[in-house]
Short mmCIF file of C-alpha atoms in Angstrom, two decimals:
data_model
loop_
_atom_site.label_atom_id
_atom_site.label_comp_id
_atom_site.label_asym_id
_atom_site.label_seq_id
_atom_site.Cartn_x
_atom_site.Cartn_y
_atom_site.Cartn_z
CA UNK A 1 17.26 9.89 -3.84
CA UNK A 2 14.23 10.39 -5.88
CA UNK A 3 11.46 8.48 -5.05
CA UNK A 4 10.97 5.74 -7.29
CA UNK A 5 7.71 3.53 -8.40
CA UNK A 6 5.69 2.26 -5.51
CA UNK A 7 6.43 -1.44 -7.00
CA UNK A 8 4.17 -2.97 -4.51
CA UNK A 9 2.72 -3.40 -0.70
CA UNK A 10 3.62 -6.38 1.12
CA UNK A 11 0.44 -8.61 2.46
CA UNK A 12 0.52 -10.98 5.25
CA UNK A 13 -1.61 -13.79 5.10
CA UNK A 14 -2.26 -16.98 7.36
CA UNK A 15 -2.98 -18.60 3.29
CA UNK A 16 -2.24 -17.35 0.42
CA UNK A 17 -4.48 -19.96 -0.92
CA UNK A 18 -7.13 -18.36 0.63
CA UNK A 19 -5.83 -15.06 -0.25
CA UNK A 20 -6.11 -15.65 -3.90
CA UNK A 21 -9.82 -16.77 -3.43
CA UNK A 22 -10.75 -13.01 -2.03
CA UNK A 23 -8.52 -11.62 -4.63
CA UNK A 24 -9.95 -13.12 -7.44
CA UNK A 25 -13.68 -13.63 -5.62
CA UNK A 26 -14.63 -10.44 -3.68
CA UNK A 27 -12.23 -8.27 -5.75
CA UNK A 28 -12.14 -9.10 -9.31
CA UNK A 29 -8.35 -9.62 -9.71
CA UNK A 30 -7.67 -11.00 -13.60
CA UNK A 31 -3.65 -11.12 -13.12
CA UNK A 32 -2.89 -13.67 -10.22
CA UNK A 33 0.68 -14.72 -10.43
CA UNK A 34 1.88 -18.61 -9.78
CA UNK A 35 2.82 -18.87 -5.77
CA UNK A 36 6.83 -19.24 -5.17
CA UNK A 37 8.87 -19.89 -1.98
CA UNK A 38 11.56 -17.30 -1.11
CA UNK A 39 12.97 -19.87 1.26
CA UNK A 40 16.01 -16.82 1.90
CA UNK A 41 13.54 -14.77 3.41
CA UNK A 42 11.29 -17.21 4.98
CA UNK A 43 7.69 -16.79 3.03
CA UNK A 44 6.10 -17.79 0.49
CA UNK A 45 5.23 -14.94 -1.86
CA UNK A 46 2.15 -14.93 -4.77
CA UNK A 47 1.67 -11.31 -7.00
CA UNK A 48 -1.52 -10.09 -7.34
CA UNK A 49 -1.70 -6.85 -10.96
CA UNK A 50 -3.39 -4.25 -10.49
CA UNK A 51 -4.19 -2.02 -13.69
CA UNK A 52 -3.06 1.95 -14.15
CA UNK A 53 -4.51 4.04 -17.08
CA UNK A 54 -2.53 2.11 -19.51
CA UNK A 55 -2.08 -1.69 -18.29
CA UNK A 56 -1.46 -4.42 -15.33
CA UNK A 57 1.64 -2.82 -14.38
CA UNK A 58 -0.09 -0.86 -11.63
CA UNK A 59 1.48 -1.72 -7.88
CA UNK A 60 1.29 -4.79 -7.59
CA UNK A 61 -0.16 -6.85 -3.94
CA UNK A 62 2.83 -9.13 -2.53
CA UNK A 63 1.00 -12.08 -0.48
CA UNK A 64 3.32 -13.19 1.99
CA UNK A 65 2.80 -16.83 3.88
CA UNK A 66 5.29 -17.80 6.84
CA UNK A 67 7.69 -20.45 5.24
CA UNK A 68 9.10 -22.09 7.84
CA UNK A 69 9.13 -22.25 11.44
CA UNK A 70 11.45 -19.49 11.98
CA UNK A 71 10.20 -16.97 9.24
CA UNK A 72 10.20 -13.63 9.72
CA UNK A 73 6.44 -12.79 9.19
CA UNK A 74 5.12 -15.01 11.75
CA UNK A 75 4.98 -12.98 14.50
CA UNK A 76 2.87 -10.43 12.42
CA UNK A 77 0.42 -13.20 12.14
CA UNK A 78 0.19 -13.44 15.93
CA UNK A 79 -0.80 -9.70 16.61
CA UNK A 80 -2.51 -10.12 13.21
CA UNK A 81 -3.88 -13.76 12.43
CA UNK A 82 -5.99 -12.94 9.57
CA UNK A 83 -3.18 -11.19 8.07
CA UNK A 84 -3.07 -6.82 6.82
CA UNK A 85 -0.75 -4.92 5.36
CA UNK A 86 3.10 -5.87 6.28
CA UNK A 87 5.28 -3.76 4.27
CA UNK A 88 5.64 -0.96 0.96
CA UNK A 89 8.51 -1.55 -1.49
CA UNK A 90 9.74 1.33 -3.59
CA UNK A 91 11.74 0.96 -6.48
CA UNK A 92 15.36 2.62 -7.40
CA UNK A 93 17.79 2.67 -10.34
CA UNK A 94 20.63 1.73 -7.91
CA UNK A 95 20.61 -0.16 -5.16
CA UNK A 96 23.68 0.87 -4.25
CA UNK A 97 23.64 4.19 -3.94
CA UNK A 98 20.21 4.11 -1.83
CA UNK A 99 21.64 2.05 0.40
CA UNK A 100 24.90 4.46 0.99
CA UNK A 101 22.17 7.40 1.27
CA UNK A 102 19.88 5.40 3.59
CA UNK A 103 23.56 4.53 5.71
CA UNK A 104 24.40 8.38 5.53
CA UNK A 105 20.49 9.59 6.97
CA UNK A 106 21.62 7.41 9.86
CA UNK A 107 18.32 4.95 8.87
CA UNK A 108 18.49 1.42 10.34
CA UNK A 109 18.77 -0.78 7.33
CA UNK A 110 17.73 -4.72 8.32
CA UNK A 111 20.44 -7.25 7.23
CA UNK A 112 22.80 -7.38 3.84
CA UNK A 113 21.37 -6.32 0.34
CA UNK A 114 19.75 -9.16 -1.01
CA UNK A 115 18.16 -10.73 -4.04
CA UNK A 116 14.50 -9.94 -3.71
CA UNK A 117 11.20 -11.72 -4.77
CA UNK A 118 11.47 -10.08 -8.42
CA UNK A 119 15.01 -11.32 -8.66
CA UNK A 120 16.84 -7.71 -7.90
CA UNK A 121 18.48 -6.84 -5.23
CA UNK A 122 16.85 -5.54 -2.00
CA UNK A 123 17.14 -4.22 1.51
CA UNK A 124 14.71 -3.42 4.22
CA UNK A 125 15.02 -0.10 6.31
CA UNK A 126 13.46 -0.16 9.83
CA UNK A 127 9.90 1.08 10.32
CA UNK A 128 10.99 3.22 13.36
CA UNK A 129 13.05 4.98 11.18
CA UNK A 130 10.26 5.33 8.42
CA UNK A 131 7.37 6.61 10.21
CA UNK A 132 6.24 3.55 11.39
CA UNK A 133 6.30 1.89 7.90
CA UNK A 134 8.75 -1.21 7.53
CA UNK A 135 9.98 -0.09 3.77
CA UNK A 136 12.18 -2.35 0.97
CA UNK A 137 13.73 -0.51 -0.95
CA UNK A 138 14.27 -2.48 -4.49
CA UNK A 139 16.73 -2.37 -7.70
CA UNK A 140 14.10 -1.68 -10.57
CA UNK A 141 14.45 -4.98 -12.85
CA UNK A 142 15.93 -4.16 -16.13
CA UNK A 143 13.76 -3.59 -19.23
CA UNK A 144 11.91 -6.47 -20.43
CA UNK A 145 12.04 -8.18 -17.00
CA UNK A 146 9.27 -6.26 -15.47
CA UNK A 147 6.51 -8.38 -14.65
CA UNK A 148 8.54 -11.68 -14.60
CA UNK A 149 7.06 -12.52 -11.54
CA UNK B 1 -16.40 -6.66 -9.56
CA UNK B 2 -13.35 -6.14 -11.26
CA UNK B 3 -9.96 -4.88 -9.65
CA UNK B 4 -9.68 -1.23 -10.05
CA UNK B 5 -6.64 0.83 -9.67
CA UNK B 6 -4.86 1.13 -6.28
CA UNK B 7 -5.57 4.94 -5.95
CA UNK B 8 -4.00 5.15 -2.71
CA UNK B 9 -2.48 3.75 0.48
CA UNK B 10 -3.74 5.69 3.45
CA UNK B 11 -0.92 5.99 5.94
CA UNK B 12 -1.79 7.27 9.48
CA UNK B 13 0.31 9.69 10.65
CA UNK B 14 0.93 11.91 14.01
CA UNK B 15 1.96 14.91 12.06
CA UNK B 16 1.38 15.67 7.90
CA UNK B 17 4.23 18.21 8.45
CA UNK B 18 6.99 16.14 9.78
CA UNK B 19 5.72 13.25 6.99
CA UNK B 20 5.71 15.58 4.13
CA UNK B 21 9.65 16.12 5.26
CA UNK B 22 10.41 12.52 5.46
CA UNK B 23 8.96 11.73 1.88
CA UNK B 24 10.71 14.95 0.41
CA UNK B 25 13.67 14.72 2.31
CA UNK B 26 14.37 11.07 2.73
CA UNK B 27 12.04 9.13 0.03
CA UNK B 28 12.45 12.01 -2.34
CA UNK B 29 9.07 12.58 -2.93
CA UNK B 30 8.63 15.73 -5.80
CA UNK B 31 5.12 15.54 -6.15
CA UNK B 32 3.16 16.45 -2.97
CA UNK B 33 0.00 18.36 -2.50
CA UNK B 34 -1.61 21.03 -0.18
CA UNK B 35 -2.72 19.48 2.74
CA UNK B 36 -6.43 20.00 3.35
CA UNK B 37 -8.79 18.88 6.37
CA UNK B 38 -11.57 16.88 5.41
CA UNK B 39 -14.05 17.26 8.33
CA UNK B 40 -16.74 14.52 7.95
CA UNK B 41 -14.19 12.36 8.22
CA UNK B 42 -12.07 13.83 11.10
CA UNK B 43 -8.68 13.76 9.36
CA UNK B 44 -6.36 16.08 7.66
CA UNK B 45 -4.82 14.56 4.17
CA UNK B 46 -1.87 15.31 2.23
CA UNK B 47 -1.75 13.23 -1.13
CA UNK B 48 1.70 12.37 -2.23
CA UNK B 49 2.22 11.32 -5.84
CA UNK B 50 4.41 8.36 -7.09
CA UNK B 51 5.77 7.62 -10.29
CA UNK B 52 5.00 5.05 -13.00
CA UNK B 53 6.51 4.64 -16.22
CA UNK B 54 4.59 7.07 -18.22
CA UNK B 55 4.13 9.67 -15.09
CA UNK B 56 3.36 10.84 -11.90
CA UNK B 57 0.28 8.92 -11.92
CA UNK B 58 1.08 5.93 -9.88
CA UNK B 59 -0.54 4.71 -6.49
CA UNK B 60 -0.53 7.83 -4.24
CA UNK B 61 0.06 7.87 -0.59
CA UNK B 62 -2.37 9.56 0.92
CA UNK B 63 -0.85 10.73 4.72
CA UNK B 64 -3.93 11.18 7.07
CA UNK B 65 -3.64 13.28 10.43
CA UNK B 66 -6.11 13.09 13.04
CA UNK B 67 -8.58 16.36 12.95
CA UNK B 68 -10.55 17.34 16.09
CA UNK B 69 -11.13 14.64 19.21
CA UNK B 70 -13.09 12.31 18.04
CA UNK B 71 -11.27 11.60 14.43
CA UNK B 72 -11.50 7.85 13.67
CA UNK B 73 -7.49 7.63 13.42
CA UNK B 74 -6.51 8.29 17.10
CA UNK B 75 -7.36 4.46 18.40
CA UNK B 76 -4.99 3.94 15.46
CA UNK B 77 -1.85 6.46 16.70
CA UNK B 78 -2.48 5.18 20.15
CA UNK B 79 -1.58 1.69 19.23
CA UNK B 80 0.99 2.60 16.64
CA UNK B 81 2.21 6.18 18.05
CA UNK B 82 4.56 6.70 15.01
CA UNK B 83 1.93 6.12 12.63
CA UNK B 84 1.90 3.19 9.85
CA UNK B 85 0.08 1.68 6.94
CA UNK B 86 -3.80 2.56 7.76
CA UNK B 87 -6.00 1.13 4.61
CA UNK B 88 -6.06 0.39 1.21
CA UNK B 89 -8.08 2.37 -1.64
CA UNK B 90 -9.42 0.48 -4.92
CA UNK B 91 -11.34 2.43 -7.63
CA UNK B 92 -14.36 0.95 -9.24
CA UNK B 93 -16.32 2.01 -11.86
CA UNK B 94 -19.73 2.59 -10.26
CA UNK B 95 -19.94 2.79 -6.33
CA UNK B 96 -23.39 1.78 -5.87
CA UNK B 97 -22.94 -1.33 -7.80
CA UNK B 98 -19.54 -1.86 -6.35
CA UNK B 99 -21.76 -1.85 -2.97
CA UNK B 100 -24.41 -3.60 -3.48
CA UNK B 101 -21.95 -6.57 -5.14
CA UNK B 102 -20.30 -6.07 -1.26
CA UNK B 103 -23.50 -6.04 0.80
CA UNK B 104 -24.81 -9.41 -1.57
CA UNK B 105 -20.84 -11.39 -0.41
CA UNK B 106 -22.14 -10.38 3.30
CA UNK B 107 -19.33 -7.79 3.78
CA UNK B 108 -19.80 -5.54 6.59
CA UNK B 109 -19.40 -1.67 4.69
CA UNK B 110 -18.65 0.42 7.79
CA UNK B 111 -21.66 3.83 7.45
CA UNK B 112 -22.68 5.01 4.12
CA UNK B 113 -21.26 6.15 0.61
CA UNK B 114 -19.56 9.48 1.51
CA UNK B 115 -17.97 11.68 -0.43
CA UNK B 116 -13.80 11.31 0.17
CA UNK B 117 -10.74 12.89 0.05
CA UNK B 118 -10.62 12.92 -4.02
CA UNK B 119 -14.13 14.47 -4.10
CA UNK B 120 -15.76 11.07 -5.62
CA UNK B 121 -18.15 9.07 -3.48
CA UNK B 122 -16.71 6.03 -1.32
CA UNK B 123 -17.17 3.44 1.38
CA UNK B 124 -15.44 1.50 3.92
CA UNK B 125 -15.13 -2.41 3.97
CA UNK B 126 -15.27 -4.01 7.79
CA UNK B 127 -11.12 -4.83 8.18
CA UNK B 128 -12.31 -8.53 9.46
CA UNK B 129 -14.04 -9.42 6.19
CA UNK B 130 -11.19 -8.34 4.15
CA UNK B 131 -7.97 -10.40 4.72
CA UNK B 132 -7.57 -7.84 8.04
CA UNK B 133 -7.20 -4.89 6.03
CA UNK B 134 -9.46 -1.94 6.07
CA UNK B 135 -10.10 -1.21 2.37
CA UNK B 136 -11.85 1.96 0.66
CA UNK B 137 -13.57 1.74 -2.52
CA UNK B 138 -13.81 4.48 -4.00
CA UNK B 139 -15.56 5.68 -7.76
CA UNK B 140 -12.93 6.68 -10.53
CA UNK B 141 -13.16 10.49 -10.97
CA UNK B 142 -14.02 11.38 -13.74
CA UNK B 143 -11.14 11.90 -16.81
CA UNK B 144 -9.43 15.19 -16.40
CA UNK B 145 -10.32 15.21 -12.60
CA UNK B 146 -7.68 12.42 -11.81
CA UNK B 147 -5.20 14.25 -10.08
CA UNK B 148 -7.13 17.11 -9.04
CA UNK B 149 -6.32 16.59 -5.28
#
């Protein structure tokens, strides 16, 4: 594969209400998405822009908040409780196919493909097979779609 | 403040060579620097680029080795021997202002404005005041110097 846009990091938080305060607060965020639930994966999720040269489509910051008693991000929040970085998601043309290449490297990938927080599909690979770095891989949303959420 | 670009996520790592294999080799990674030691810090860096739509100018990772005994990464590779996701880098405008708008919010900036790993002066924010993640701000470089490291 060839290594796609680095659509976003994944942040843990005890509140993503909180969250949104130090966001917009302390660090001057302009672009604060509207929270949603992800109920599938347990948490709910709120995207934070960040700017490049030429826009907000910079990575973007994925706050995650356990949903849930049995979500999957809560025991993060017990080694972490005021939250830190969780995961990175990189983006591909085919979902697919980086899953069969993933399968083929002999990576542990974490559960089915799924539909993801930006509405594409998605699957996680282990961090012990990714130095240490829980990864989601994601299908790039079609043209137009982009920043949908 | 406003919310600069993510330059970079620094990701701690036991060894720069085996990482630069597993983002060329697995991620895909076509854009990767010279690796380069940067002493007052006590690491060794390797910048990997990532795409966006217009370039290789995206968020970069930026894989950080420890250099000598006392770097400030090895409590970090103790706990998390396979490395992992170390800190977050935003870029502001004007780094003095940027910290003295930190020091008035009561953040705790961990030693003084250094010069970092893209040759522009920086500082540290205190993990605990910032959502749990330890977060570099760090001045834009200058227009022609983006991408000079």
């Amino acid at each position: 594969m060839k290594l796609g846009r680095l659509n976003h990091i994944g942040v843990a938080t005890p509140s993503i209400a909180d969250s949104i305060k130090h966001y917009r607060d302390t660090m001057g965020a302009t672009h604060i998405h509207e929270p949603f639930d992800l109920e599938e994966q347990g948490v709910k999720v709120c995207f934070v822009d960040t700017p490049t040269d030429s826009g907000m489509n910079g990575t973007q910051i994925e706050l995650i908040e356990p949903l849930g008693e049995k979500s999957t991000i809560r025991g993060f929040l017990e080694k972490n409780p005021l939250g830190g970085q969780h995961h990175v998601c990189f983006e591909v043309p085919d979902i697919a196919e980086a899953r069969a290449e993933f399968e083929e490297m002999g990576k542990r990938i974490l559960g089915p493909t799924r539909i993801g927080a930006h509405g594409t599909p998605i699957f996680f690979v282990h961090p012990k097979d990714m130095q240490g770095m829980l990864t989601e891989i994601m299908e790039t949303p079609r043209e137009g779609a982009h920043w949908s959420n």
